[in-house]
Coordinates of C-alpha atoms and ligand atoms in Angstrom, one line a residue:
X1 CA 79.0 52.9 66.2
X2 CA 79.5 52.2 62.5
X3 CA 76.8 54.5 61.3
X4 CA 78.9 57.8 61.5
X5 CA 81.9 56.0 60.0
X6 CA 79.9 55.0 57.0
X7 CA 77.8 58.2 56.9
X8 CA 74.4 56.5 57.3
X9 CA 71.6 56.9 59.8
X10 CA 71.6 55.0 63.1
X11 CA 69.5 51.9 63.0
X12 CA 70.2 51.1 59.3
X13 CA 72.9 48.5 59.8
X14 CA 72.8 44.8 60.8
X15 CA 75.8 42.7 61.8
X16 CA 76.7 39.4 60.1
X17 CA 79.5 36.9 60.0
X18 CA 81.2 38.4 57.0
X19 CA 80.7 40.1 53.6
X20 CA 79.8 36.9 51.9
X21 CA 76.9 36.3 54.2
X22 CA 75.8 39.9 54.0
X23 CA 75.9 39.7 50.2
X24 CA 73.9 36.5 50.2
X25 CA 71.2 38.1 52.3
X26 CA 71.0 41.0 49.7
X27 CA 71.0 38.6 46.8
X28 CA 68.1 36.6 48.5
X29 CA 65.9 39.7 48.5
X30 CA 65.7 39.6 44.8
X31 CA 64.2 37.3 42.1
X32 CA 66.0 36.1 39.0
X33 CA 63.2 34.5 37.1
X34 CA 61.9 37.5 35.2
X35 CA 63.3 39.9 32.7
X36 CA 65.3 41.7 35.4
X37 CA 67.7 39.0 36.2
X38 CA 71.2 40.3 35.5
X39 CA 74.0 40.9 38.0
X40 CA 76.5 43.3 36.5
X41 CA 80.0 43.5 38.0
X42 CA 83.5 44.5 36.9
X43 CA 86.1 41.8 36.3
X44 CA 88.3 43.4 39.0
X45 CA 85.9 42.8 41.8
X46 CA 86.8 40.8 44.8
X47 CA 86.5 37.2 43.6
X48 CA 84.6 36.0 46.7
X49 CA 81.8 38.3 45.6
X50 CA 81.8 36.7 42.2
X51 CA 81.6 33.2 43.8
X52 CA 78.6 34.2 45.8
X53 CA 76.6 35.7 42.8
X54 CA 77.7 32.8 40.5
X55 CA 75.8 30.6 42.9
X56 CA 72.6 32.4 42.0
X57 CA 72.7 31.3 38.4
X58 CA 70.8 28.2 39.6
X59 CA 67.9 30.6 40.4
X60 CA 68.0 32.1 36.9
X61 CA 70.5 34.9 37.5
X62 CA 72.7 36.0 34.6
X63 CA 76.2 37.3 35.6
X64 CA 77.7 39.9 33.3
X65 CA 81.4 40.6 33.9
X66 CA 82.5 43.9 32.5
X67 CA 86.0 43.8 31.0
X68 CA 88.2 46.5 32.5
X69 CA 90.9 46.1 29.9
X70 CA 93.3 47.3 32.7
X71 CA 94.8 45.8 35.9
X72 CA 94.3 49.0 37.9
X73 CA 91.0 50.7 37.0
X74 CA 87.6 49.5 36.0
X75 CA 86.2 50.9 32.8
X76 CA 83.4 53.3 33.8
X77 CA 81.9 53.8 30.4
X78 CA 81.6 50.0 29.8
X79 CA 80.2 49.5 33.3
X80 CA 77.6 52.2 32.8
X81 CA 76.7 50.8 29.4
X82 CA 76.2 47.3 30.8
X83 CA 73.7 48.5 33.4
X84 CA 70.2 48.5 31.8
X85 CA 66.6 47.5 32.4
X86 CA 67.6 43.8 32.7
X87 CA 69.9 44.6 35.6
X88 CA 68.8 43.6 39.1
X89 CA 72.0 44.2 41.1
X90 CA 75.3 45.9 40.6
X91 CA 77.8 44.8 43.2
X92 CA 80.8 47.1 43.2
X93 CA 83.7 47.8 45.6
X94 CA 84.2 51.4 46.5
X95 CA 88.0 50.7 46.6
X96 CA 89.4 47.9 44.5
X97 CA 91.3 45.3 46.5
X98 CA 94.0 44.8 43.9
X99 CA 94.9 48.4 43.2
X100 CA 93.2 50.6 45.8
X101 CA 91.5 52.5 42.9
X102 CA 88.4 54.4 44.1
X103 CA 85.5 53.6 41.8
X104 CA 83.2 56.3 40.6
X105 CA 80.3 55.1 42.8
X106 CA 78.2 58.2 42.2
X107 CA 78.0 57.7 38.5
X108 CA 77.2 54.0 38.9
X109 CA 74.5 54.6 41.5
X110 CA 73.0 57.3 39.3
X111 CA 72.9 55.0 36.2
X112 CA 71.6 52.0 38.1
X113 CA 68.7 54.0 39.6
X114 CA 67.8 55.5 36.3
X115 CA 67.1 52.0 35.0
X116 CA 65.6 50.6 38.2
X117 CA 68.7 48.5 39.3
X118 CA 70.2 48.4 42.8
X119 CA 73.8 48.9 43.8
X120 CA 75.6 46.8 46.5
X121 CA 78.6 48.8 47.5
X122 CA 81.4 46.8 49.1
X123 CA 83.2 49.2 51.4
X124 CA 85.6 46.8 53.0
X125 CA 88.7 48.3 51.5
X126 CA 87.5 51.9 52.3
X127 CA 85.7 52.0 55.7
X128 CA 88.0 53.6 58.3
X129 CA 90.4 55.2 55.9
X130 CA 88.2 56.9 53.4
X131 CA 85.6 59.4 54.6
X132 CA 82.2 58.4 53.2
X133 CA 78.6 59.6 53.2
X134 CA 76.6 56.6 51.9
X135 CA 73.4 58.3 52.8
X136 CA 74.1 61.2 50.4
X137 CA 75.4 58.8 47.8
X138 CA 71.9 57.1 47.9
X139 CA 73.4 53.6 47.5
X140 CA 70.9 50.8 48.1
X141 CA 73.1 48.4 50.1
X142 CA 76.6 48.5 51.5
X143 CA 78.6 45.6 52.9
X144 CA 81.9 45.4 54.6
X145 CA 83.9 43.8 57.5
X146 CA 86.0 44.9 60.4
X147 CA 89.3 43.1 59.7
X148 CA 91.0 45.9 57.8
X149 CA 91.0 49.7 58.4
X150 CA 88.5 49.3 61.2
X151 CA 90.9 47.3 63.3
X152 CA 88.0 45.2 64.6
X153 CA 88.8 41.6 63.9
X154 CA 86.9 38.8 62.2
X155 CA 83.2 37.8 62.5
X156 CA 82.0 41.4 62.4
X157 CA 80.6 41.9 58.9
X158 CA 78.0 44.5 58.3
X159 CA 75.1 45.3 56.0
X160 CA 73.6 48.7 55.4
X161 CA 70.2 48.9 53.7
X162 CA 68.8 52.2 52.5
X163 CA 66.1 53.0 55.1
X164 CA 63.4 53.9 52.6
X165 CA 64.0 50.7 50.7
X166 CA 64.4 48.3 53.6
X167 CA 60.7 47.9 54.5
X168 CA 59.8 46.5 51.1
X169 CA 62.5 43.8 51.1
X170 CA 61.9 40.2 52.2
X171 CA 65.2 38.3 52.4
X172 CA 64.9 34.6 51.6
X173 CA 68.0 33.8 53.7
X174 CA 66.5 34.5 57.1
X175 CA 66.2 33.0 60.5
X176 CA 64.5 33.4 63.9
X177 CA 66.4 36.6 64.8
X178 CA 64.7 38.4 61.9
X179 CA 61.2 37.6 63.2
X180 CA 59.1 40.4 64.6
X181 CA 58.6 38.4 67.8
X182 CA 61.7 36.2 67.8
X183 CA 61.2 34.5 71.2
X184 CA 57.7 33.2 70.3
X185 CA 59.3 30.7 67.9
X186 CA 56.2 30.7 65.8
X187 CA 56.0 27.9 63.2
X188 CA 55.5 28.5 59.5
X189 CA 56.4 31.5 57.4
X190 CA 58.3 34.4 59.1
X191 CA 56.6 37.6 60.1
X192 CA 59.5 40.0 59.3
X193 CA 60.7 42.4 62.0
X194 CA 61.3 46.0 61.0
X195 CA 64.7 46.9 59.6
X196 CA 67.5 46.4 60.4
X197 CA 66.5 43.2 62.3
X198 CA 64.6 41.7 59.3
X199 CA 68.0 41.2 57.7
X200 CA 69.3 39.1 60.6
X201 CA 69.7 35.4 60.3
X202 CA 70.2 33.2 63.4
X203 CA 72.2 33.6 66.7
X204 CA 74.6 36.6 66.4
X205 CA 78.3 36.1 67.0
X206 CA 78.3 38.0 70.2
X207 CA 82.0 37.8 71.2
X208 CA 83.1 39.1 67.8
X209 CA 80.6 42.0 68.1
X210 CA 82.2 43.0 71.5
X211 CA 85.7 42.6 70.2
X212 CA 85.2 44.9 67.2
X213 CA 84.0 47.8 69.3
X214 CA 87.5 49.0 70.4
X215 CA 88.6 49.4 66.8
X216 CA 85.5 51.4 65.9
X217 CA 86.0 53.6 69.0
X218 CA 89.6 54.4 68.0
X219 CA 88.7 55.2 64.4
X220 CA 85.8 57.4 65.5
X221 CA 87.9 59.2 68.1
X222 CA 90.7 60.1 65.6
X223 CA 88.1 60.7 62.9
X224 CA 88.2 59.3 59.3
X225 CA 89.0 62.8 57.9
X226 CA 92.2 63.0 59.9
X227 CA 93.0 59.4 59.1
X228 CA 92.6 60.1 55.4
X229 CA 94.8 63.3 55.6
X230 CA 97.6 61.3 57.2
X231 CA 97.1 58.3 54.9
X232 CA 97.5 60.5 51.8
X233 CA 100.8 62.0 53.2
X234 CA 102.2 58.5 53.9
X235 CA 101.0 56.9 50.6
X236 CA 102.3 59.9 48.6
X237 CA 105.7 59.4 50.3
X238 CA 105.6 55.7 49.5
X239 CA 104.8 56.4 45.9
X240 CA 107.6 58.9 45.6
X241 CA 110.1 56.5 47.0
X242 CA 108.8 53.6 44.9
X243 CA 109.0 55.7 41.8
X244 CA 112.6 56.9 42.6
X245 CA 113.6 53.3 43.1
X246 CA 112.1 52.2 39.8
X247 CA 109.3 49.9 41.2
X248 CA 106.2 49.3 39.2
X249 CA 103.3 51.0 41.0
X250 CA 100.0 49.3 40.7
X251 CA 98.0 52.0 42.4
X252 CA 96.7 55.3 40.9
X253 CA 99.1 58.1 41.7
X254 CA 96.4 60.8 41.9
X255 CA 95.1 61.3 45.5
X256 CA 91.5 61.5 44.4
X257 CA 91.7 58.0 42.8
X258 CA 93.6 56.3 45.5
X259 CA 92.4 54.6 48.7
X260 CA 94.7 53.8 51.7
X261 CA 97.0 51.2 50.1
X262 CA 99.9 51.3 47.7
X263 CA 100.5 48.1 45.6
X264 CA 104.0 47.5 44.2
X265 CA 104.5 44.9 41.6
X266 CA 107.9 43.4 42.2
X267 CA 109.5 40.3 40.8
X268 CA 109.0 37.3 43.0
X269 CA 106.4 39.2 45.0
X270 CA 105.3 36.4 47.2
X271 CA 108.8 35.5 48.4
X272 CA 109.7 39.1 48.8
X273 CA 106.6 39.7 50.9
X274 CA 107.4 36.8 53.2
X275 CA 110.9 38.1 53.7
X276 CA 109.6 41.6 54.5
X277 CA 107.3 40.2 57.1
X278 CA 110.2 38.1 58.5
X279 CA 112.1 41.4 58.9
X280 CA 109.3 43.1 60.7
X281 CA 107.8 45.0 57.8
X282 CA 104.1 43.9 58.0
X283 CA 102.6 44.0 54.5
X284 CA 100.5 41.7 52.4
X285 CA 100.7 40.2 48.9
X286 CA 98.1 39.6 46.3
X287 CA 98.8 37.4 43.3
X288 CA 98.6 39.3 40.0
X289 CA 98.8 42.6 41.9
X290 CA 101.9 42.8 44.1
X291 CA 102.9 43.8 47.5
X292 CA 100.2 45.7 49.3
X293 CA 101.5 48.4 51.7
X294 CA 98.7 49.8 53.9
X295 CA 99.9 52.5 56.3
X296 CA 97.3 53.4 58.9
X297 CA 97.0 56.1 61.6
X298 CA 99.5 54.5 63.8
X299 CA 102.3 54.4 61.2
X300 CA 105.1 57.0 60.9
X301 CA 107.0 58.6 58.1
X302 CA 110.1 56.9 59.4
X303 CA 108.4 53.5 59.2
X304 CA 107.5 54.2 55.5
X305 CA 111.1 55.0 54.8
X306 CA 112.3 52.0 56.6
X307 CA 109.9 49.8 54.7
X308 CA 111.1 51.1 51.4
X309 CA 114.7 50.8 52.3
X310 CA 114.2 47.2 53.3
X311 CA 112.3 46.5 50.1
X312 CA 115.1 48.2 48.1
X313 CA 117.7 46.1 49.9
X314 CA 115.8 42.9 48.7
X315 CA 115.4 44.1 45.1
X316 CA 118.3 46.4 44.3
X317 CA 117.5 46.4 40.5
X318 CA 113.7 46.2 40.0
Ligands
PLP1 C1 86.6 44.1 48.9 C2 86.5 42.9 49.7 N1 85.3 42.3 50.0 C3 85.2 41.3 50.8 C4 86.3 40.7 51.4 C5 86.2 39.5 52.3 O1 84.9 39.3 52.6 P1 84.5 38.3 53.8 O2 84.1 39.1 54.9 O3 83.4 37.5 53.2 O4 85.7 37.4 54.2 C6 87.5 41.3 51.2 C7 88.7 40.7 51.8 O5 89.9 40.8 51.5 C8 87.6 42.4 50.3 O6 88.8 43.0 50.1

């Protein structure tokens, strides 16, 4: 069900508890005791991804954080420069969680492959609102979850592995469900199943996997292209209203650079966010970024206008 939404072949995705677990499985397919031991990531990445890779320092990994010098966009030149023959993995978000900036994944994948590194693309903030063709992108791994634009709830993380790469990978974090003959419960080392089962761990979270299906069905029925077209109309409107009201916009204004959310940096953001929610305007807040407004296919232009009117009534002089 996810394959067409991500633009990958059927049978290339395994389901996991969350992104952290999926990233851990990817990380465990690699070694960090040779010359290629670096993990290169931007300083604006989702911190949980940093925590996970930081944990691999104990196996010899070196973590290189690339300074973006900006709160909204990563610095592509610096990122590309940091990726070299010492790089094992480049974990990047397709859409940054703090600003909704769409990273230049194509250039990063191209550079990584030129020097023999692999890219792990976190599509959590993109899947279901941004059309994507990960197969054409040629990215090695993609991870994400179902809580956001996929309307699918928790416990339904996913891992895509490039089909031509998958057979040569041997995850260290592995369990009986990844065995070629899982119900034999054979002792000793694992005999890996073919992909995608070889990336499985233990017992799958079956209720979560059923509960996420309805969201995928709705997103697929509407189509991500149509969702994106409406999302751009609504976020453009939000940006226009926010600009007129004098709010600081922490999201790129160019359509091509912007995912599905608009982040407004307002004074006292956390308290304002709580008051908006209390008044029925359902938004989110991220420290250091601001109020995240994330209209989806079910939202209307009237709701956008109502949300901005409510925000303006709380902050008349931004
Ligand atoms: C880009 C990104 N990655 C990962 C996560 C969360 O990952 P997990 O599924 O491990 O909770 C989030 C949640 O906000 C996110 O925005």
